[in-house]
Short mmCIF file of C-alpha atoms in Angstrom, two decimals:
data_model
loop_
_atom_site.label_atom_id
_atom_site.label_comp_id
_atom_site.label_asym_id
_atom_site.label_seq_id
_atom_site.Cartn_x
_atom_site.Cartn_y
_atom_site.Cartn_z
CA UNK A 43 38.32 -136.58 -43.83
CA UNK A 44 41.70 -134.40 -44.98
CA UNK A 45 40.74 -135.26 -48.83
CA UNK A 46 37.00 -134.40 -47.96
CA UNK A 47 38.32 -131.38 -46.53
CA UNK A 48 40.59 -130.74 -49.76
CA UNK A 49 37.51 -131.49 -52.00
CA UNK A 50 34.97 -129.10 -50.51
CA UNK A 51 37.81 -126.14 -50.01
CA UNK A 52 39.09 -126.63 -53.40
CA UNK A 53 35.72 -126.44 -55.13
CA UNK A 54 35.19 -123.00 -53.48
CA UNK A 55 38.13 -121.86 -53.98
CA UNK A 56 38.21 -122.88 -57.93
CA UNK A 57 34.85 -121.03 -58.29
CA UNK A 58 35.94 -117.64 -56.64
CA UNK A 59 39.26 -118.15 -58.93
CA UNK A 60 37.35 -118.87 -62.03
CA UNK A 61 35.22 -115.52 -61.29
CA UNK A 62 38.03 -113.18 -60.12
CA UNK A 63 41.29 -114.51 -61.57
CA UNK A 64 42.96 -115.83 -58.60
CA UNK A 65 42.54 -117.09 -55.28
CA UNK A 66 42.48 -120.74 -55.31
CA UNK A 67 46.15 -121.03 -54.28
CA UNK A 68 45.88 -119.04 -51.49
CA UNK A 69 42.67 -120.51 -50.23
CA UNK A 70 43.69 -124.00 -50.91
CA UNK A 71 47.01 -123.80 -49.90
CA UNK A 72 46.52 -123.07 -45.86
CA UNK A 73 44.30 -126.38 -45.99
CA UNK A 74 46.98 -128.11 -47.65
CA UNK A 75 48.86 -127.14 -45.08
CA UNK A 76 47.47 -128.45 -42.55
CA UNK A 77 46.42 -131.82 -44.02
CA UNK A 78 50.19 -132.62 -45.40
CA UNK A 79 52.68 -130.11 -44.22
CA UNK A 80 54.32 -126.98 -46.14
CA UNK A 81 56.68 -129.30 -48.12
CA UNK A 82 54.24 -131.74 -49.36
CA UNK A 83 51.86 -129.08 -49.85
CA UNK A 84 53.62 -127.10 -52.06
CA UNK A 85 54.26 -129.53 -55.31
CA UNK A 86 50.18 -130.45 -55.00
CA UNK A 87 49.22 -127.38 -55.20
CA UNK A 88 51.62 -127.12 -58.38
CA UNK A 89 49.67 -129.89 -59.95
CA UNK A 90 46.40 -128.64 -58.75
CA UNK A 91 47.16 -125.24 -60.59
CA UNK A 92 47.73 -126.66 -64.01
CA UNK A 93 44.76 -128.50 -63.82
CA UNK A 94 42.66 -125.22 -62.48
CA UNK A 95 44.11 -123.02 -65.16
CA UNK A 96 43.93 -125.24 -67.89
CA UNK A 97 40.13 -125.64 -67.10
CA UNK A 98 39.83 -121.87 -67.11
CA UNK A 99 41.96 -122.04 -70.80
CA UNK A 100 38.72 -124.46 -71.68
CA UNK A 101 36.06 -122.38 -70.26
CA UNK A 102 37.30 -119.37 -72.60
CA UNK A 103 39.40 -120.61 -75.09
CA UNK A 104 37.91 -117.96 -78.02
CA UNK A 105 39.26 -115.46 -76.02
CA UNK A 106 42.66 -115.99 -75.38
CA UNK A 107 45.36 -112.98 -76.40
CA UNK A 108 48.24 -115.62 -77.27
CA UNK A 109 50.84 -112.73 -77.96
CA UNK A 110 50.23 -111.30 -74.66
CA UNK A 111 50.50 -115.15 -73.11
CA UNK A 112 53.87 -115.80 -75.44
CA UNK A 113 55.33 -112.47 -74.19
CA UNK A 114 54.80 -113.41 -70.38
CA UNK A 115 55.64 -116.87 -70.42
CA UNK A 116 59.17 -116.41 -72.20
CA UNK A 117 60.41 -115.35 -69.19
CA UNK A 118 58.42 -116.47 -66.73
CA UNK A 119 58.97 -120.00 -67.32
CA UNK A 120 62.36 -120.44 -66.91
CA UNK A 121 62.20 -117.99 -63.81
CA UNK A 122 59.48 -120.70 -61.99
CA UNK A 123 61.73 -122.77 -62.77
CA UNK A 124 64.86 -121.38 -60.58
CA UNK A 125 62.16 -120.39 -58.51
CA UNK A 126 60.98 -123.82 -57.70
CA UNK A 127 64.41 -124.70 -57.11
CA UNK A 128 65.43 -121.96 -54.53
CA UNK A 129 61.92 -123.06 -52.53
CA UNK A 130 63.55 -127.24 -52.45
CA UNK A 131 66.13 -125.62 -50.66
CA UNK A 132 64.37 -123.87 -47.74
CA UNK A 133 63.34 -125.13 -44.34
CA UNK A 134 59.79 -125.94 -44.34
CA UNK A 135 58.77 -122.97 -41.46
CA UNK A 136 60.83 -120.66 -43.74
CA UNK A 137 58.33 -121.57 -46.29
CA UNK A 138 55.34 -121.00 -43.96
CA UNK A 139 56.60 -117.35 -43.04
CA UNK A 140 57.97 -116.37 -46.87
CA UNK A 141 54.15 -117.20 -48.22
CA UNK A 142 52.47 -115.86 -44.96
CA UNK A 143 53.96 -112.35 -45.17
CA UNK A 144 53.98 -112.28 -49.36
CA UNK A 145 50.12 -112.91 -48.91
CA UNK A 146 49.49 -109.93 -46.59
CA UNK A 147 52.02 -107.49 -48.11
CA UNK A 148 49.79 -108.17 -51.55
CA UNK A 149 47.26 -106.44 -50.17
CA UNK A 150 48.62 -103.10 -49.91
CA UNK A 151 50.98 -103.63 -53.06
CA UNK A 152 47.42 -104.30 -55.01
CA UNK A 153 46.29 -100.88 -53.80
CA UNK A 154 49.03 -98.89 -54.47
CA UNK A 155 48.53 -100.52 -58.35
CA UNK A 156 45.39 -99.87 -58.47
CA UNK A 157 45.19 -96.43 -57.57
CA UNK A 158 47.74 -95.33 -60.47
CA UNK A 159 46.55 -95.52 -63.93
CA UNK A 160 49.56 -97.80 -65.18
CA UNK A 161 49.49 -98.71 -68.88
CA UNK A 162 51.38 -102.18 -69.85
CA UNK A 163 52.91 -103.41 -73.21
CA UNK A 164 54.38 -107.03 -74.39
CA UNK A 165 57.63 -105.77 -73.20
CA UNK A 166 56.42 -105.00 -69.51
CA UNK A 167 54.39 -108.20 -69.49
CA UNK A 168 57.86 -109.77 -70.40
CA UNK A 169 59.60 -108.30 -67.97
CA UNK A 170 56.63 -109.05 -65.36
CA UNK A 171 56.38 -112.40 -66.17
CA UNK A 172 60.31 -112.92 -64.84
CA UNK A 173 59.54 -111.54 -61.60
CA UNK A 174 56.15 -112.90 -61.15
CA UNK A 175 57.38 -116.38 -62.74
CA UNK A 176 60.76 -116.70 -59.94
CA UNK A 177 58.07 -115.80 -57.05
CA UNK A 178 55.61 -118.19 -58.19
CA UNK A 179 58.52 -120.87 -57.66
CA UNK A 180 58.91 -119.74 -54.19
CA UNK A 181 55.22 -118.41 -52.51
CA UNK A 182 53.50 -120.52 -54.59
CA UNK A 183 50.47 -118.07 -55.71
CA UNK A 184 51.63 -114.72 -57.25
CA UNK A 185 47.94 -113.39 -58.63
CA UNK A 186 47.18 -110.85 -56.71
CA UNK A 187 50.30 -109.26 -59.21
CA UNK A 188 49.64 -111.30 -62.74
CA UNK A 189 46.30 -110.19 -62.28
CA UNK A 190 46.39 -106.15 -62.55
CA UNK A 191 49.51 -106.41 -65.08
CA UNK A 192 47.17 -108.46 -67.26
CA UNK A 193 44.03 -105.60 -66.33
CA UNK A 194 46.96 -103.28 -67.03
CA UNK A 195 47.53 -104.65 -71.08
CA UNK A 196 43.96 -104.06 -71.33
CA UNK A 197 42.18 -107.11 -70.61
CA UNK A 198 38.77 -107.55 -68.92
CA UNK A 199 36.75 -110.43 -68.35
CA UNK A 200 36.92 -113.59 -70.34
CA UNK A 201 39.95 -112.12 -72.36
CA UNK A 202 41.44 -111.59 -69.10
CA UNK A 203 40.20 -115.04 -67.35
CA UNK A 204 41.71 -117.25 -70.24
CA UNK A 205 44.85 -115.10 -71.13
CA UNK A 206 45.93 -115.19 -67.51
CA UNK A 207 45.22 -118.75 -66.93
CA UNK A 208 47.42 -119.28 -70.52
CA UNK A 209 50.14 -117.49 -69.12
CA UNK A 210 50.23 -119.30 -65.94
CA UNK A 211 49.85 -122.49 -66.89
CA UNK A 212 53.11 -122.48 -68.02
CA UNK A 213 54.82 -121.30 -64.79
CA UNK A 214 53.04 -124.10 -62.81
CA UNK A 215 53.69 -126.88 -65.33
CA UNK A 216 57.49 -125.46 -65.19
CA UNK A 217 57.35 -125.56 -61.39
CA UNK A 218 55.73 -129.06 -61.70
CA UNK A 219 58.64 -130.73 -63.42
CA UNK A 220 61.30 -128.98 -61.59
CA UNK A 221 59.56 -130.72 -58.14
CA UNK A 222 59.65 -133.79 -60.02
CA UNK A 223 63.06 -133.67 -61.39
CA UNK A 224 64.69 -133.50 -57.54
CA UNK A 225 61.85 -135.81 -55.99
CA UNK A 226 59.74 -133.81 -54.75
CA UNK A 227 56.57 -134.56 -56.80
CA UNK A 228 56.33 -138.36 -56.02
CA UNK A 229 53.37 -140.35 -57.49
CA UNK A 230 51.77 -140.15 -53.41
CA UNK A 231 51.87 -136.46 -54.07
CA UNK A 232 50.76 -136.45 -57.89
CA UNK A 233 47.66 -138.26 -56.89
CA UNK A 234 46.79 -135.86 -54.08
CA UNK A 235 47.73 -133.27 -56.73
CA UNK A 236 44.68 -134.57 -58.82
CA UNK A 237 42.18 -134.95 -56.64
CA UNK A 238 43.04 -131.02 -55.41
CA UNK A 239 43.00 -130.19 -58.92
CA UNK A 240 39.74 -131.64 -59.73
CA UNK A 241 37.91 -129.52 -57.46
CA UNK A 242 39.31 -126.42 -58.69
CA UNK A 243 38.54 -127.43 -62.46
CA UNK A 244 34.73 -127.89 -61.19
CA UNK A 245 34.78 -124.61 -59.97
CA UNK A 246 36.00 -122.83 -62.92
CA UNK A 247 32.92 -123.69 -65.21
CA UNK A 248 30.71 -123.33 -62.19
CA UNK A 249 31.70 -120.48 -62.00
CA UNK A 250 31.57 -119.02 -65.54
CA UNK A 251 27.81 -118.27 -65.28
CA UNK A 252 28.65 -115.44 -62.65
CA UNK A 253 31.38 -113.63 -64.02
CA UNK A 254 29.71 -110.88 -65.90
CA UNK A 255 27.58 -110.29 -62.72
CA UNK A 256 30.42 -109.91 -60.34
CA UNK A 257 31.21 -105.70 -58.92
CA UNK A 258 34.79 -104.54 -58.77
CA UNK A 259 34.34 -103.50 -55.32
CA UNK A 260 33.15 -106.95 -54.45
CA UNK A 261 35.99 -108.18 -56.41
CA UNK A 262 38.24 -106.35 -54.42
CA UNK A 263 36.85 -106.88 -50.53
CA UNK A 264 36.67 -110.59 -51.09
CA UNK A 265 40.13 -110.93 -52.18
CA UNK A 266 41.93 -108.59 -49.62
CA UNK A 267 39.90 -110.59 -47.22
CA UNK A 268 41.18 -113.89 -48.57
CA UNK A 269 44.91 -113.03 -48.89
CA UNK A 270 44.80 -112.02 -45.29
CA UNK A 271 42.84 -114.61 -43.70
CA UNK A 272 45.26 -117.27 -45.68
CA UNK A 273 48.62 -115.00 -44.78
CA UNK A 274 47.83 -115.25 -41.21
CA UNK A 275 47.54 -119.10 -41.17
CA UNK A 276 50.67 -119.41 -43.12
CA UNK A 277 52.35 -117.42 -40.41
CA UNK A 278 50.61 -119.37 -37.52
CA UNK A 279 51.30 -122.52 -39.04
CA UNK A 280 55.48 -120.93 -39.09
CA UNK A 281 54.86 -120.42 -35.50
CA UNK A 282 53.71 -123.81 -34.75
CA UNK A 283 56.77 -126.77 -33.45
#
């Protein structure tokens, strides 16, 4: 029933991610929660993200801006990487309450961006992508920030979609090998890694038919909606013995 569970959660949550940007982490990862515990949960959704960005990479691969990918990924790589490592080294409901309260606080930090016209270059995607790329180690989803520095270079739609997913890709293949490197990735939690992914990979080209359909202001309700709903588990699953 837990991988049912997985299956049917994850193929929501890869088609709102394949139509918005982001999301599938943070619906995904509550459920993962719950069905394996914060530690275990952490390096499958790792595995489950390369596999859901690299089918968003497919879905749009004319449209990729690889400078604007190279330029984030320089740095954010080796930042998931020391990322990943300071998370191996928390207590598990330290984990729970560090991605609970990221989650929530995204929501106002989104507005605030939003509301000023903020222009970005390769150098501020550079510098982005080492901040974004060490929290991505730690809270495991950092979108709800890649994804208005990306609509900040001057991206939109399936330039945006693929370039993002690029760029990512790299932090969560990064983060993937660091888990395995120190044992945390074992082949119990690859394979549980996979069947997450596939879900989310369905999703993305399910959900490529919709994304020149989709309103901002939809955009934007159903994803402070989703950071909050998933925040609040995180920090009642902290709470929990």
């Amino acid at each position: 029933m837990a991988f049912l569970f997985v299956l049917i959660v994850g193929l929501v949550a890869g088609t709102i991610s394949g139509i918005v940007g982001t999301g599938s982490s943070i619906m995904l990862m509550p459920v993962l929660v719950y069905a394996y515990g914060p530690k275990e949960a952490v390096p499958i959704m790792a595995v489950a993200s390369v596999m859901a960005n690299f089918s968003r990479i497919l879905a749009w691969w004319r449209e990729v801006d690889w400078r604007a990918c190279a330029a984030y990924s320089v740095t954010g790589i080796p930042a998931a990487v020391l990322g990943a490592r300071t998370l191996l080294a928390l207590p598990s409901h330290a984990v729970d309450l560090a991605i609970g309260v990221f989650l929530i606080a995204m929501v106002p930090v989104r507005h605030w961006l939003a509301r000023h016209d903020l222009k970005a270059n390769l150098w501020h995607l550079a510098i982005g992508g080492a901040v974004i790329g060490y929290l991505t180690g730690i809270v495991v989803s950092t979108g709800p920030l890649s994804v208005p520095l990306f609509l900040f270079y001057g991206l939109s739609r399936g330039a945006f979609l693929a370039t993002e997913a690029a760029s990512s890709l790299g932090l969560y293949f990064a983060k993937s090998v660091t888990f395995e490197r120190f044992g945390a990735l074992t082949g119990d939690v690859f394979m549980k890694g996979l069947i997450a992914g596939s879900s989310l990979m369905s999703g993305a080209f399910i959900a490529k038919r919709f994304v020149l359909h989709l309103k901002p202001d939809l955009f934007r309700l159903v994803m402070d909606a989703i950071m909050i709903a998933a925040g609040l588990s995180m920090l009642w699953n902290a709470t929990q013995p």
